[in-house]
């Protein structure tokens, strides 16, 4: 192979390596951070609940109307059902198990596959109104600040997400975010079984079981002035703490506290009466380990695509070019037999 041809091959290989490194870093790596179109993940939680016993309430047994300390398990499945360019339609299905009773809840979101924020849905798709807010997932390399917002399906409200620092989960660095919600319940599935009003006699009988503020306001005169039946509104109060893997955005751990409180208006003052339901639960240790393993695998892939592979390809290309330059600048001396003798003419 001639020197010229060898140089051409080296330059071509170096250019191809640089091109491949560019594609890996700026095309494949960003695509790897998008919400995958085959996402299908189930996370398990465990905790306890407090529930209003409607039968006890119906029969006037107000002392036993609230049952607390009920063990629960929770299954949450996140599944991308379709993708439309950079938009993913995600089904978020949660089922709470209380003994033999199951409480299912299914929500559908249109998410930007890169930012994970709610976006406009594809035509003919009905989704939750979460535009601009996170609902089911954080993006990779999530910002360590208070710039994110959260969509709460119970109240259909969008609230700030507060960044509260860093921690470790399964040996990985995580960002900790806290979400606090307090707003009227607007989820039709939650409101449907709840009574819009209660008989005044039942509210009167409930008074000894209520909190101090409600008891102080529900004086005999105030009770007498209430309409019959007494209109009831419902307030949703939630606190979520999420431990988000810094590199991949995977929620390795999470705690959830969610309460629905019945309230009414007493003397023009909104007054909380009693909780209708309260659920407190966290990710099970087994699911935390599984999510940690998933973050390890996803993190390794991102490291390979973002850093290792492009750097190796660029390093090889640089070595080839350095070798070529060294070879071109090398000028060997002419052989001694071809050098003219001292004082001898080079012409005949």
Coordinates of C-alpha atoms in Angstrom, one line a residue:
X1 CA 0.0 0.0 0.0
X2 CA 1.5 3.4 -1.0
X3 CA 2.1 6.1 1.6
X4 CA -0.5 8.3 0.0
X5 CA -3.1 5.6 0.1
X6 CA -2.3 4.7 3.7
X7 CA -2.7 8.4 4.7
X8 CA -6.1 8.6 3.0
X9 CA -7.3 5.5 4.8
X10 CA -6.2 6.8 8.2
X11 CA -7.9 10.2 7.6
X12 CA -11.1 8.5 6.5
X13 CA -11.2 6.2 9.5
X14 CA -10.5 9.1 11.8
X15 CA -13.4 11.2 10.2
X16 CA -15.7 8.2 10.5
X17 CA -14.9 7.7 14.2
X18 CA -15.5 11.4 14.9
X19 CA -18.8 11.2 13.0
X20 CA -19.9 8.1 15.0
X21 CA -18.9 9.8 18.3
X22 CA -21.0 12.8 17.4
X23 CA -24.0 10.6 16.5
X24 CA -23.7 8.6 19.8
X25 CA -23.3 11.7 22.0
X26 CA -25.9 14.0 20.4
X27 CA -28.4 11.6 18.8
X28 CA -28.4 8.2 20.6
X29 CA -27.7 9.6 24.1
X30 CA -30.6 12.1 24.1
X31 CA -32.9 9.4 22.6
X32 CA -31.9 7.1 25.5
X33 CA -33.1 9.7 28.0
X34 CA -36.6 9.9 26.5
X35 CA -39.5 8.0 28.2
X36 CA -39.3 4.6 26.4
X37 CA -42.2 3.6 24.3
X38 CA -42.2 0.2 26.0
X39 CA -42.4 1.5 29.5
X40 CA -44.4 -1.0 31.7
X41 CA -43.4 -0.9 35.4
X42 CA -45.2 -2.0 38.5
X43 CA -44.2 -0.6 42.0
X44 CA -45.5 -2.1 45.2
X45 CA -46.2 -0.1 48.4
X46 CA -47.4 -1.0 51.9
X47 CA -48.9 1.1 54.7
X48 CA -52.1 1.7 56.6
X49 CA -55.4 3.4 56.2
X50 CA -58.1 5.1 58.1
X51 CA -61.6 4.8 56.7
X52 CA -65.1 6.1 57.5
X53 CA -67.4 3.1 58.2
X54 CA -70.5 4.2 56.3
X55 CA -72.6 1.4 57.8
X56 CA -71.7 2.5 61.4
X57 CA -72.5 6.1 60.4
X58 CA -75.8 5.1 58.9
X59 CA -76.9 3.5 62.1
X60 CA -75.7 6.4 64.2
X61 CA -72.7 4.6 65.8
X62 CA -70.5 7.7 65.6
X63 CA -68.1 6.4 68.2
X64 CA -67.0 3.6 65.8
X65 CA -67.5 5.5 62.5
X66 CA -63.8 5.9 61.9
X67 CA -61.7 2.7 61.6
X68 CA -57.9 3.3 61.8
X69 CA -54.8 1.3 61.5
X70 CA -56.1 -0.8 58.6
X71 CA -53.1 -2.6 56.9
X72 CA -53.0 -1.9 53.1
X73 CA -50.9 -2.8 50.1
X74 CA -50.8 -0.7 47.0
X75 CA -49.9 -1.7 43.4
X76 CA -49.1 1.0 40.9
X77 CA -48.5 0.3 37.3
X78 CA -47.1 2.9 34.9
X79 CA -47.6 1.9 31.2
X80 CA -47.0 3.8 28.0
X81 CA -49.9 2.7 25.8
X82 CA -48.8 4.7 22.7
X83 CA -46.3 7.3 21.5
X84 CA -46.9 10.1 19.0
X85 CA -43.5 11.6 18.1
X86 CA -42.2 13.2 21.3
X87 CA -45.5 12.7 23.1
X88 CA -46.3 9.5 25.2
X89 CA -49.7 8.5 26.4
X90 CA -49.2 7.0 29.8
X91 CA -51.7 5.0 31.9
X92 CA -51.2 5.3 35.7
X93 CA -53.2 2.6 37.4
X94 CA -53.2 2.4 41.2
X95 CA -55.0 -0.2 43.3
X96 CA -55.3 0.0 47.0
X97 CA -56.0 -3.4 48.8
X98 CA -57.7 -3.4 52.2
X99 CA -58.3 -7.0 53.1
X100 CA -60.7 -8.3 50.6
X101 CA -61.6 -4.8 49.3
X102 CA -59.9 -3.2 46.4
X103 CA -60.0 0.5 45.4
X104 CA -58.8 0.9 41.8
X105 CA -57.9 4.3 40.2
X106 CA -56.8 4.7 36.6
X107 CA -55.5 8.0 35.2
X108 CA -54.2 8.8 31.7
X109 CA -51.7 11.5 30.9
X110 CA -50.1 12.9 27.8
X111 CA -46.4 13.5 28.6
X112 CA -43.5 15.1 26.8
X113 CA -41.1 12.1 26.5
X114 CA -38.1 14.3 27.3
X115 CA -39.2 16.7 30.0
X116 CA -41.9 14.3 31.4
X117 CA -44.2 17.3 31.7
X118 CA -47.9 17.2 30.7
X119 CA -48.5 18.2 27.1
X120 CA -51.2 18.4 24.5
X121 CA -52.8 15.0 23.9
X122 CA -53.0 13.4 20.5
X123 CA -56.4 13.8 18.7
X124 CA -59.2 11.8 20.2
X125 CA -57.3 11.0 23.4
X126 CA -58.8 12.1 26.7
X127 CA -56.2 12.8 29.4
X128 CA -55.8 14.5 32.8
X129 CA -55.3 18.3 32.6
X130 CA -51.7 18.2 33.7
X131 CA -50.2 20.4 31.0
X132 CA -46.8 21.8 32.1
X133 CA -46.6 19.8 35.3
X134 CA -45.1 16.5 36.4
X135 CA -47.4 13.7 37.4
X136 CA -45.9 10.2 37.1
X137 CA -42.2 10.6 36.5
X138 CA -39.2 13.0 36.8
X139 CA -36.7 13.6 33.9
X140 CA -33.1 12.4 34.0
X141 CA -30.6 14.8 35.5
X142 CA -33.5 16.6 37.3
X143 CA -32.8 20.1 38.4
X144 CA -31.9 20.7 42.1
X145 CA -34.3 23.6 42.6
X146 CA -37.9 24.5 43.0
X147 CA -38.6 24.9 39.3
X148 CA -40.9 21.9 38.8
X149 CA -44.7 21.7 39.4
X150 CA -46.9 18.7 40.2
X151 CA -50.4 17.8 39.0
X152 CA -52.5 16.2 41.7
X153 CA -55.3 14.1 40.2
X154 CA -57.3 14.0 43.5
X155 CA -57.9 17.8 43.4
X156 CA -57.0 18.4 39.8
X157 CA -54.7 21.2 40.9
X158 CA -51.1 22.1 40.0
X159 CA -48.8 22.9 42.9
X160 CA -45.1 23.7 43.4
X161 CA -42.5 20.9 44.0
X162 CA -40.0 21.8 46.7
X163 CA -36.4 20.5 46.4
X164 CA -35.2 19.6 49.9
X165 CA -31.7 18.2 49.4
X166 CA -29.9 15.0 48.5
X167 CA -29.8 11.5 50.0
X168 CA -28.7 7.9 49.2
X169 CA -31.0 5.0 48.1
X170 CA -29.5 1.6 47.1
X171 CA -26.1 3.2 46.9
X172 CA -27.2 5.8 44.4
X173 CA -27.3 9.6 44.8
X174 CA -30.9 10.9 44.8
X175 CA -32.6 14.3 44.9
X176 CA -35.4 14.6 47.5
X177 CA -38.5 16.5 46.5
X178 CA -41.5 17.3 48.7
X179 CA -45.0 17.9 47.3
X180 CA -47.8 19.3 49.5
X181 CA -51.4 19.7 48.3
X182 CA -54.5 21.2 50.0
X183 CA -57.4 21.9 47.7
X184 CA -61.0 20.9 47.1
X185 CA -61.5 17.3 45.8
X186 CA -62.4 17.3 42.1
X187 CA -61.8 13.8 41.0
X188 CA -65.3 12.5 40.0
X189 CA -64.4 8.9 40.9
X190 CA -63.7 10.0 44.5
X191 CA -66.7 12.3 44.8
X192 CA -69.3 9.9 43.4
X193 CA -69.8 7.7 46.5
X194 CA -69.5 10.6 48.9
X195 CA -72.7 12.2 50.1
X196 CA -73.2 15.9 49.2
X197 CA -75.0 16.5 52.4
X198 CA -75.7 14.9 55.9
X199 CA -78.8 15.1 58.1
X200 CA -78.5 17.7 60.8
X201 CA -79.2 15.2 63.5
X202 CA -76.2 13.1 62.3
X203 CA -73.9 16.2 62.4
X204 CA -75.2 16.9 65.9
X205 CA -74.4 13.4 67.0
X206 CA -71.0 13.5 65.4
X207 CA -70.0 16.7 67.3
X208 CA -68.3 14.9 70.3
X209 CA -66.1 13.0 67.9
X210 CA -64.9 16.1 66.0
X211 CA -61.8 18.1 66.5
X212 CA -61.6 21.0 68.9
X213 CA -62.1 23.7 66.3
X214 CA -65.2 22.1 64.9
X215 CA -66.7 21.5 68.4
X216 CA -66.1 25.1 69.4
X217 CA -67.8 26.4 66.3
X218 CA -70.7 23.9 66.3
X219 CA -72.5 25.5 69.3
X220 CA -76.2 24.7 69.8
X221 CA -77.0 28.0 68.2
X222 CA -74.7 27.4 65.2
X223 CA -76.2 23.9 64.8
X224 CA -79.7 25.3 64.9
X225 CA -78.8 27.8 62.2
X226 CA -77.4 25.1 59.8
X227 CA -79.7 24.0 57.0
X228 CA -81.1 20.5 57.0
X229 CA -79.5 18.5 55.4
X230 CA -76.1 20.1 56.0
X231 CA -74.1 20.7 52.8
X232 CA -70.8 18.8 52.8
X233 CA -67.7 19.7 50.8
X234 CA -64.5 17.6 50.6
X235 CA -60.9 18.7 50.9
X236 CA -57.9 16.8 49.6
X237 CA -54.7 17.0 51.6
X238 CA -51.6 15.2 50.4
X239 CA -47.9 15.0 51.2
X240 CA -45.6 13.2 48.9
X241 CA -41.8 12.7 49.3
X242 CA -40.0 11.4 46.3
X243 CA -36.4 10.2 46.2
X244 CA -35.3 10.7 42.5
X245 CA -32.2 9.1 41.1
X246 CA -30.0 12.0 40.0
X247 CA -28.8 10.5 36.8
X248 CA -31.8 8.6 35.5
X249 CA -34.8 10.3 37.1
X250 CA -36.1 7.0 38.4
X251 CA -38.1 7.3 41.7
X252 CA -36.2 4.7 43.8
X253 CA -38.2 5.5 46.9
X254 CA -41.4 7.4 47.8
X255 CA -43.8 8.0 50.7
X256 CA -47.4 9.1 50.2
X257 CA -49.9 10.5 52.7
X258 CA -53.3 11.3 51.3
X259 CA -56.4 12.3 53.2
X260 CA -60.0 13.4 52.2
X261 CA -61.6 15.6 54.8
X262 CA -65.4 16.4 55.0
X263 CA -66.1 20.0 55.8
X264 CA -69.0 22.4 56.0
X265 CA -69.5 26.2 56.5
X266 CA -70.4 27.3 60.1
X267 CA -71.1 31.0 60.5
X268 CA -69.4 31.8 57.2
X269 CA -66.3 29.9 58.3
X270 CA -65.2 26.8 56.4
X271 CA -64.9 24.1 59.1
X272 CA -63.3 20.7 58.8
X273 CA -65.5 18.0 60.3
X274 CA -63.7 14.6 60.0
X275 CA -61.6 12.6 57.6
X276 CA -63.5 10.4 55.2
X277 CA -60.4 8.4 54.2
X278 CA -56.7 8.6 54.9
X279 CA -53.9 6.5 53.3
X280 CA -50.2 6.5 54.3
X281 CA -47.8 4.2 52.5
X282 CA -44.3 3.8 51.1
X283 CA -42.4 1.8 48.6
X284 CA -41.7 -1.8 49.8
X285 CA -38.1 -2.7 50.4
X286 CA -38.3 -5.3 47.6
X287 CA -39.5 -2.6 45.1
X288 CA -36.8 -0.2 46.3
X289 CA -34.1 -2.8 45.5
X290 CA -35.7 -3.5 42.1
X291 CA -35.9 0.2 41.3
X292 CA -32.3 0.7 42.5
X293 CA -31.2 -2.2 40.1
X294 CA -33.1 -0.5 37.3
X295 CA -31.4 2.8 38.0
X296 CA -28.0 1.0 37.9
X297 CA -28.7 -0.5 34.5
X298 CA -30.1 2.6 33.0
X299 CA -27.3 4.7 34.5
X300 CA -24.6 2.5 33.0
X301 CA -26.2 2.8 29.6
X302 CA -26.4 6.5 29.8
X303 CA -22.7 6.7 30.9
X304 CA -21.7 4.6 28.0
X305 CA -23.6 6.7 25.5
X306 CA -22.9 10.1 27.0
X307 CA -19.3 9.8 28.1
X308 CA -17.4 6.5 27.6
X309 CA -18.2 5.6 24.0
X310 CA -17.8 9.1 22.5
X311 CA -14.5 9.7 24.4
X312 CA -13.0 6.4 23.3
X313 CA -14.0 7.0 19.7
X314 CA -12.5 10.5 19.7
X315 CA -9.4 9.3 21.4
X316 CA -8.8 6.6 18.8
X317 CA -9.4 9.2 16.0
X318 CA -6.9 11.5 17.7
X319 CA -4.3 8.8 17.9
X320 CA -4.7 8.0 14.2
X321 CA -4.2 11.6 13.3
X322 CA -1.2 12.0 15.5
X323 CA 0.4 8.9 14.0
X324 CA -0.3 10.4 10.5
X325 CA 1.3 13.7 11.4
X326 CA 4.3 12.1 12.9
X327 CA 4.8 10.0 9.8
X328 CA 4.6 13.0 7.5
X329 CA 7.0 15.1 9.5
X330 CA 9.6 12.3 9.7
X331 CA 12.4 13.0 7.0
X332 CA 15.0 10.2 6.8
X333 CA 18.5 11.0 5.5
X334 CA 19.5 9.9 2.0
X335 CA 21.6 6.6 1.9
X336 CA 25.5 7.2 2.2
X337 CA 26.2 5.5 -1.2
X338 CA 24.2 8.2 -3.0
X339 CA 26.0 11.2 -1.3
X340 CA 28.7 12.9 -3.5
X341 CA 32.4 12.6 -2.3
X342 CA 34.1 15.7 -1.0
X343 CA 35.1 18.0 -3.8
X344 CA 33.5 15.7 -6.5
X345 CA 31.1 17.3 -8.9
X346 CA 27.6 16.0 -9.2
X347 CA 27.6 16.7 -13.0
X348 CA 29.5 14.9 -15.8

